[in-house]
Each structure stands twice: as C-alpha cells, then as structure tokens.
Amino acid sequence: MMAIKNKWFPFVSQESQQGNDILLFCFHHAGGTAGTYRGWTLEESPVNICCVELPGKGTRRNEKFICDFQILLPQLAENIVHVSENRKICLFGHSMGAAMAFYTAYYIKKHWNKNTEKIIVAGRQAPNKENPLEFKTYMGNDALMDELTRYNATPKEVLENRELLDFILPALRQDYKLNESLNYHGEILDIPIIAHTGETDYEANEEIMKLWKHVTTNDFQIQKFKGSHFFVTELGESYKQQVIQDVLKESGDGDES
C-alpha cells in the first residue's frame, strides 16, 4: 500500500505490518488542527489514522481560511475518496468535528456513491439539535472568554495574557464561524453511529448524545468516558485505543441505548 501524501491529511499513522484496508479520518474541535491527533499516528495501527487539516489551519496556515463548510465540503470529500481508493472509510469527530464527520459521510454517499462504514462522534449534540449555551460570533470577546473558561481547556496564563489573546481570539472566531455554517437540512445517514460522551461534559451529556440515534436508520451505540468536554485528549492513549476498537468491531457488538 502506498503512503498517503495529501495536504488535507498531513499526519497519517504508520502501516501495520499485517496490512489493513480501513482509513479513519479524524476531525478536530473548534480551535484545533490536524495536530490535535498527531500523537495517534506515531505508532503502527491496525487502521490507517488520517488527521484532517483544513485550509488556513496548522500545516496549511498560509492558505486562506474558509468559514463556510458548504464550500469546504466538496473539496474535502473528493480528497477523502481519492486517497481511500478501494479501502473502507470511517470518520471520527470531536465537538465541531463530529458535525463535520456527519455531513462528510452524507456528502460522500450522495455525490460519490461511496459508503462510509461508520462514524464515531464525541462531545457534540446531534446535528438536528442546537446548543443554546454555545458562543455565537455576533457576541463580544467577553463571551468568547467565558466559553474558553467554561470548557476549562485554556491555561490560566493564556487567558491572562492580552497580547497572546489578541492573536488567538480572531482565529478562534473564524472556527466558530465555520461551526455556525454546519446547518441541518434533514440529512439522515444509513450507517452505524457510535456516540462518545464525557461524564462531566454537561453540554453534550449522555441524554444529549443519545439523540444522534435519530439521524441514522442503522445501528446506534453510546459509550461514556471519564472526563469533561475534552476527554478525547485528556484520556490520551487509552481513548485512542477505544476509538480503534470501535472502528474494528462489527456493528451491533456494543450496547445500544
């Protein structure tokens, strides 16, 4: 199998010596980059992990950022289909990335007639629901700061450094504008969905994450993990291994709620 060389996926896990026919594309949260999952790619894996990098982010920071996912989606989907060749596609997304994974799976089926095997979604309400507490880009910086404080993912030293914030906040606003372009228009998948929730992620708790079952006609499973909204990164290697396990297991093997 040839190595994947594509600017949309700058970090790809090493091939397992046993070989594999599954590609797992990972979508980051607002404020993240493909580098969020780079650690997942540093060792051999039974699935090929591909970290999604959007224009204007991380390794592509010299490109123009695109705030409308409907403009991004055709390009993103085409590149996923192109690198996957005849291999199976699975998608994983955390927070904003969960919605991006959902719409990407739908688009690939509709426009390329290629099935996604399953999607794994973490820490975000179903696409047909809204989070009334979430920051909106018409709000001021104080509201954005409150958002960062609420999710407890930004060091206090950063929040108190005005010069650093002047650099970070405009870029973060762009991500939230992209997030706001993820609008639901009745899309329903016919593939398995596995939902992951953090025990103390109150804005995407178990009851909220269960509602993902209404946007697929296929199997639905939900799993709970220790941690808050960023349990995906807080749990480190153990969480990565759980994601890989979920990718490899047959549909219907887990508990459905």
GROMACS .gro file of C-alpha atoms in nm:
model
  257
    1MET     CA    1   0.000   0.000   0.000
    2MET     CA    2   0.141   0.336  -0.099
    3ALA     CA    3   0.190   0.607   0.161
    4ILE     CA    4  -0.073   0.881   0.162
    5LYS     CA    5   0.066   1.218   0.053
    6ASN     CA    6  -0.202   1.483   0.066
    7LYS     CA    7  -0.211   1.828   0.226
    8TRP     CA    8  -0.558   1.759   0.363
    9PHE     CA    9  -0.410   1.475   0.571
   10PRO     CA   10  -0.058   1.578   0.679
   11PHE     CA   11  -0.030   1.322   0.960
   12VAL     CA   12  -0.103   0.957   0.881
   13SER     CA   13  -0.031   0.657   1.101
   14GLN     CA   14   0.229   0.401   1.003
   15GLU     CA   15   0.109   0.094   0.822
   16SER     CA   16   0.051  -0.216   1.030
   17GLN     CA   17   0.279  -0.495   0.916
   18GLN     CA   18  -0.034  -0.707   0.882
   19GLY     CA   19  -0.177  -0.450   0.643
   20ASN     CA   20  -0.524  -0.303   0.666
   21ASP     CA   21  -0.799  -0.179   0.443
   22ILE     CA   22  -0.954   0.082   0.674
   23LEU     CA   23  -0.885   0.456   0.677
   24LEU     CA   24  -1.002   0.653   0.981
   25PHE     CA   25  -1.030   1.027   0.912
   26CYS     CA   26  -1.022   1.241   1.229
   27PHE     CA   27  -1.187   1.585   1.252
   28HIS     CA   28  -1.081   1.829   1.526
   29HIS     CA   29  -1.274   2.062   1.756
   30ALA     CA   30  -1.304   2.439   1.711
   31GLY     CA   31  -0.963   2.584   1.789
   32GLY     CA   32  -0.785   2.262   1.698
   33THR     CA   33  -0.581   2.148   1.399
   34ALA     CA   34  -0.476   1.819   1.246
   35GLY     CA   35  -0.200   1.827   1.508
   36THR     CA   36  -0.464   1.754   1.774
   37TYR     CA   37  -0.446   1.389   1.670
   38ARG     CA   38  -0.086   1.373   1.554
   39GLY     CA   39   0.007   1.161   1.855
   40TRP     CA   40  -0.237   0.899   1.733
   41THR     CA   41  -0.028   0.849   1.419
   42LEU     CA   42   0.317   0.794   1.570
   43GLU     CA   43   0.291   0.417   1.603
   44GLU     CA   44   0.172   0.134   1.384
   45SER     CA   45  -0.202   0.088   1.395
   46PRO     CA   46  -0.447  -0.175   1.270
   47VAL     CA   47  -0.626   0.110   1.094
   48ASN     CA   48  -0.473   0.397   0.900
   49ILE     CA   49  -0.541   0.714   1.100
   50CYS     CA   50  -0.557   1.028   0.884
   51CYS     CA   51  -0.572   1.368   1.057
   52VAL     CA   52  -0.784   1.618   0.864
   53GLU     CA   53  -0.624   1.962   0.808
   54LEU     CA   54  -0.846   2.241   0.679
   55PRO     CA   55  -0.720   2.537   0.471
   56GLY     CA   56  -0.580   2.812   0.692
   57LYS     CA   57  -0.513   2.575   0.983
   58GLY     CA   58  -0.191   2.424   1.119
   59THR     CA   59   0.029   2.298   0.838
   60ARG     CA   60  -0.188   2.494   0.590
   61ARG     CA   61  -0.186   2.824   0.781
   62ASN     CA   62  -0.055   3.013   0.477
   63GLU     CA   63  -0.373   2.932   0.286
   64LYS     CA   64  -0.694   3.131   0.311
   65PHE     CA   65  -0.925   3.013   0.586
   66ILE     CA   66  -1.270   2.912   0.459
   67CYS     CA   67  -1.552   2.985   0.703
   68ASP     CA   68  -1.828   2.810   0.508
   69PHE     CA   69  -1.833   2.431   0.537
   70GLN     CA   70  -2.051   2.404   0.227
   71ILE     CA   71  -1.758   2.545   0.026
   72LEU     CA   72  -1.507   2.319   0.201
   73LEU     CA   73  -1.712   2.002   0.182
   74PRO     CA   74  -1.684   1.915  -0.190
   75GLN     CA   75  -1.304   1.953  -0.181
   76LEU     CA   76  -1.270   1.761   0.144
   77ALA     CA   77  -1.492   1.477   0.027
   78GLU     CA   78  -1.312   1.447  -0.305
   79ASN     CA   79  -0.976   1.413  -0.132
   80ILE     CA   80  -1.107   1.153   0.112
   81VAL     CA   81  -1.248   0.947  -0.175
   82HIS     CA   82  -0.928   0.991  -0.377
   83VAL     CA   83  -0.688   0.868  -0.107
   84SER     CA   84  -0.917   0.590   0.010
   85GLU     CA   85  -0.911   0.417  -0.330
   86ASN     CA   86  -1.078   0.079  -0.266
   87ARG     CA   87  -1.031   0.089   0.112
   88LYS     CA   88  -1.302   0.130   0.373
   89ILE     CA   89  -1.373   0.476   0.517
   90CYS     CA   90  -1.456   0.553   0.881
   91LEU     CA   91  -1.491   0.902   1.023
   92PHE     CA   92  -1.427   1.032   1.375
   93GLY     CA   93  -1.503   1.381   1.501
   94HIS     CA   94  -1.493   1.564   1.832
   95SER     CA   95  -1.715   1.866   1.905
   96MET     CA   96  -1.732   2.072   1.583
   97GLY     CA   97  -1.554   1.782   1.416
   98ALA     CA   98  -1.845   1.549   1.496
   99ALA     CA   99  -2.078   1.755   1.282
  100MET     CA  100  -1.817   1.778   1.006
  101ALA     CA  101  -1.786   1.399   1.007
  102PHE     CA  102  -2.164   1.361   0.981
  103TYR     CA  103  -2.204   1.593   0.684
  104THR     CA  104  -1.897   1.449   0.512
  105ALA     CA  105  -2.035   1.095   0.533
  106TYR     CA  106  -2.365   1.214   0.388
  107TYR     CA  107  -2.197   1.403   0.104
  108ILE     CA  108  -1.968   1.116   0.008
  109LYS     CA  109  -2.266   0.882  -0.024
  110LYS     CA  110  -2.482   1.131  -0.213
  111HIS     CA  111  -2.222   1.264  -0.457
  112TRP     CA  112  -1.971   0.978  -0.484
  113ASN     CA  113  -2.197   0.681  -0.411
  114LYS     CA  114  -1.935   0.552  -0.167
  115ASN     CA  115  -2.039   0.419   0.171
  116THR     CA  116  -1.876   0.524   0.496
  117GLU     CA  117  -1.852   0.219   0.722
  118LYS     CA  118  -1.943   0.412   1.040
  119ILE     CA  119  -1.888   0.743   1.215
  120ILE     CA  120  -1.780   0.799   1.575
  121VAL     CA  121  -1.897   1.127   1.725
  122ALA     CA  122  -1.778   1.276   2.053
  123GLY     CA  123  -1.882   1.573   2.263
  124ARG     CA  124  -2.143   1.744   2.044
  125GLN     CA  125  -2.520   1.749   2.018
  126ALA     CA  126  -2.680   1.581   1.717
  127PRO     CA  127  -2.685   1.795   1.400
  128ASN     CA  128  -3.063   1.841   1.419
  129LYS     CA  129  -3.029   1.998   1.765
  130GLU     CA  130  -2.877   2.321   1.892
  131ASN     CA  131  -2.665   2.407   2.195
  132PRO     CA  132  -2.820   2.728   2.335
  133LEU     CA  133  -2.517   2.790   2.558
  134GLU     CA  134  -2.265   2.785   2.274
  135PHE     CA  135  -2.076   3.101   2.179
  136LYS     CA  136  -2.203   3.280   1.867
  137THR     CA  137  -1.980   3.504   1.658
  138TYR     CA  138  -2.209   3.807   1.696
  139MET     CA  139  -2.109   3.808   2.063
  140GLY     CA  140  -1.816   4.004   2.203
  141ASN     CA  141  -1.480   3.881   2.325
  142ASP     CA  142  -1.601   3.863   2.685
  143ALA     CA  143  -1.848   3.594   2.581
  144LEU     CA  144  -1.575   3.411   2.393
  145MET     CA  145  -1.354   3.425   2.700
  146ASP     CA  146  -1.642   3.283   2.904
  147GLU     CA  147  -1.664   2.998   2.655
  148LEU     CA  148  -1.293   2.918   2.695
  149THR     CA  149  -1.325   2.933   3.073
  150ARG     CA  150  -1.634   2.709   3.074
  151TYR     CA  151  -1.462   2.434   2.877
  152ASN     CA  152  -1.155   2.460   3.101
  153ALA     CA  153  -0.918   2.379   2.814
  154THR     CA  154  -0.718   2.703   2.802
  155PRO     CA  155  -0.441   2.760   3.060
  156LYS     CA  156  -0.500   3.048   3.302
  157GLU     CA  157  -0.168   3.202   3.189
  158VAL     CA  158  -0.305   3.229   2.836
  159LEU     CA  159  -0.636   3.380   2.947
  160GLU     CA  160  -0.446   3.648   3.139
  161ASN     CA  161  -0.206   3.732   2.854
  162ARG     CA  162  -0.371   4.008   2.650
  163GLU     CA  163  -0.107   4.008   2.376
  164LEU     CA  164  -0.145   3.633   2.324
  165LEU     CA  165  -0.524   3.658   2.332
  166ASP     CA  166  -0.516   3.925   2.061
  167PHE     CA  167  -0.351   3.661   1.842
  168ILE     CA  168  -0.567   3.364   1.946
  169LEU     CA  169  -0.919   3.508   1.962
  170PRO     CA  170  -0.955   3.620   1.595
  171ALA     CA  171  -0.851   3.274   1.474
  172LEU     CA  172  -1.088   3.109   1.720
  173ARG     CA  173  -1.370   3.331   1.599
  174GLN     CA  174  -1.307   3.202   1.248
  175ASP     CA  175  -1.352   2.847   1.370
  176TYR     CA  176  -1.679   2.938   1.538
  177LYS     CA  177  -1.798   3.100   1.216
  178LEU     CA  178  -1.718   2.773   1.040
  179ASN     CA  179  -1.908   2.592   1.315
  180GLU     CA  180  -2.211   2.812   1.253
  181SER     CA  181  -2.214   2.707   0.886
  182LEU     CA  182  -2.284   2.346   0.987
  183ASN     CA  183  -2.657   2.372   0.931
  184TYR     CA  184  -2.900   2.082   0.928
  185HIS     CA  185  -3.132   2.028   0.630
  186GLY     CA  186  -3.290   1.697   0.713
  187GLU     CA  187  -2.991   1.473   0.636
  188ILE     CA  188  -3.024   1.113   0.757
  189LEU     CA  189  -2.747   0.854   0.736
  190ASP     CA  190  -2.785   0.481   0.679
  191ILE     CA  191  -2.462   0.384   0.856
  192PRO     CA  192  -2.379   0.295   1.218
  193ILE     CA  193  -2.314   0.583   1.457
  194ILE     CA  194  -2.119   0.541   1.780
  195ALA     CA  195  -2.154   0.833   2.022
  196HIS     CA  196  -1.899   0.911   2.296
  197THR     CA  197  -1.977   1.133   2.593
  198GLY     CA  198  -1.775   1.262   2.887
  199GLU     CA  199  -1.922   1.210   3.234
  200THR     CA  200  -1.890   1.581   3.316
  201ASP     CA  201  -1.949   1.724   2.967
  202TYR     CA  202  -2.280   1.880   3.062
  203GLU     CA  203  -2.347   2.038   2.723
  204ALA     CA  204  -2.307   1.700   2.549
  205ASN     CA  205  -2.411   1.462   2.824
  206GLU     CA  206  -2.547   1.111   2.777
  207GLU     CA  207  -2.907   1.221   2.719
  208ILE     CA  208  -2.800   1.481   2.463
  209MET     CA  209  -2.568   1.240   2.281
  210LYS     CA  210  -2.841   0.974   2.263
  211LEU     CA  211  -3.028   1.198   2.018
  212TRP     CA  212  -2.775   1.108   1.749
  213LYS     CA  213  -2.979   0.787   1.704
  214HIS     CA  214  -3.243   0.994   1.523
  215VAL     CA  215  -3.008   1.087   1.235
  216THR     CA  216  -2.933   0.731   1.123
  217THR     CA  217  -3.150   0.441   1.013
  218ASN     CA  218  -2.872   0.200   1.106
  219ASP     CA  219  -2.722   0.085   1.438
  220PHE     CA  220  -2.661   0.332   1.718
  221GLN     CA  221  -2.440   0.286   2.024
  222ILE     CA  222  -2.333   0.519   2.304
  223GLN     CA  223  -2.037   0.499   2.543
  224LYS     CA  224  -1.950   0.708   2.847
  225PHE     CA  225  -1.596   0.813   2.946
  226LYS     CA  226  -1.441   0.981   3.247
  227GLY     CA  227  -1.369   1.347   3.191
  228SER     CA  228  -1.516   1.674   3.070
  229HIS     CA  229  -1.566   1.810   2.718
  230PHE     CA  230  -1.204   1.740   2.626
  231PHE     CA  231  -1.199   1.379   2.748
  232VAL     CA  232  -1.091   1.293   2.393
  233THR     CA  233  -0.748   1.443   2.455
  234GLU     CA  234  -0.742   1.411   2.835
  235LEU     CA  235  -0.756   1.030   2.824
  236GLY     CA  236  -0.468   1.003   2.579
  237GLU     CA  237  -0.362   0.661   2.454
  238SER     CA  238  -0.645   0.473   2.624
  239TYR     CA  239  -0.903   0.674   2.433
  240LYS     CA  240  -0.723   0.627   2.103
  241GLN     CA  241  -0.728   0.252   2.157
  242GLN     CA  242  -1.100   0.261   2.231
  243VAL     CA  243  -1.164   0.451   1.907
  244ILE     CA  244  -0.963   0.191   1.713
  245GLN     CA  245  -1.157  -0.087   1.885
  246ASP     CA  246  -1.485   0.079   1.787
  247VAL     CA  247  -1.370   0.110   1.428
  248LEU     CA  248  -1.281  -0.259   1.407
  249LYS     CA  249  -1.578  -0.414   1.582
  250GLU     CA  250  -1.878  -0.535   1.388
  251SER     CA  251  -2.195  -0.328   1.406
  252GLY     CA  252  -2.426  -0.440   1.683
  253ASP     CA  253  -2.145  -0.570   1.906
  254GLY     CA  254  -2.187  -0.290   2.160
  255ASP     CA  255  -2.472  -0.166   2.378
  256GLU     CA  256  -2.747   0.036   2.213
  257SER     CA  257  -2.934   0.295   2.413
   0.00000   0.00000   0.00000
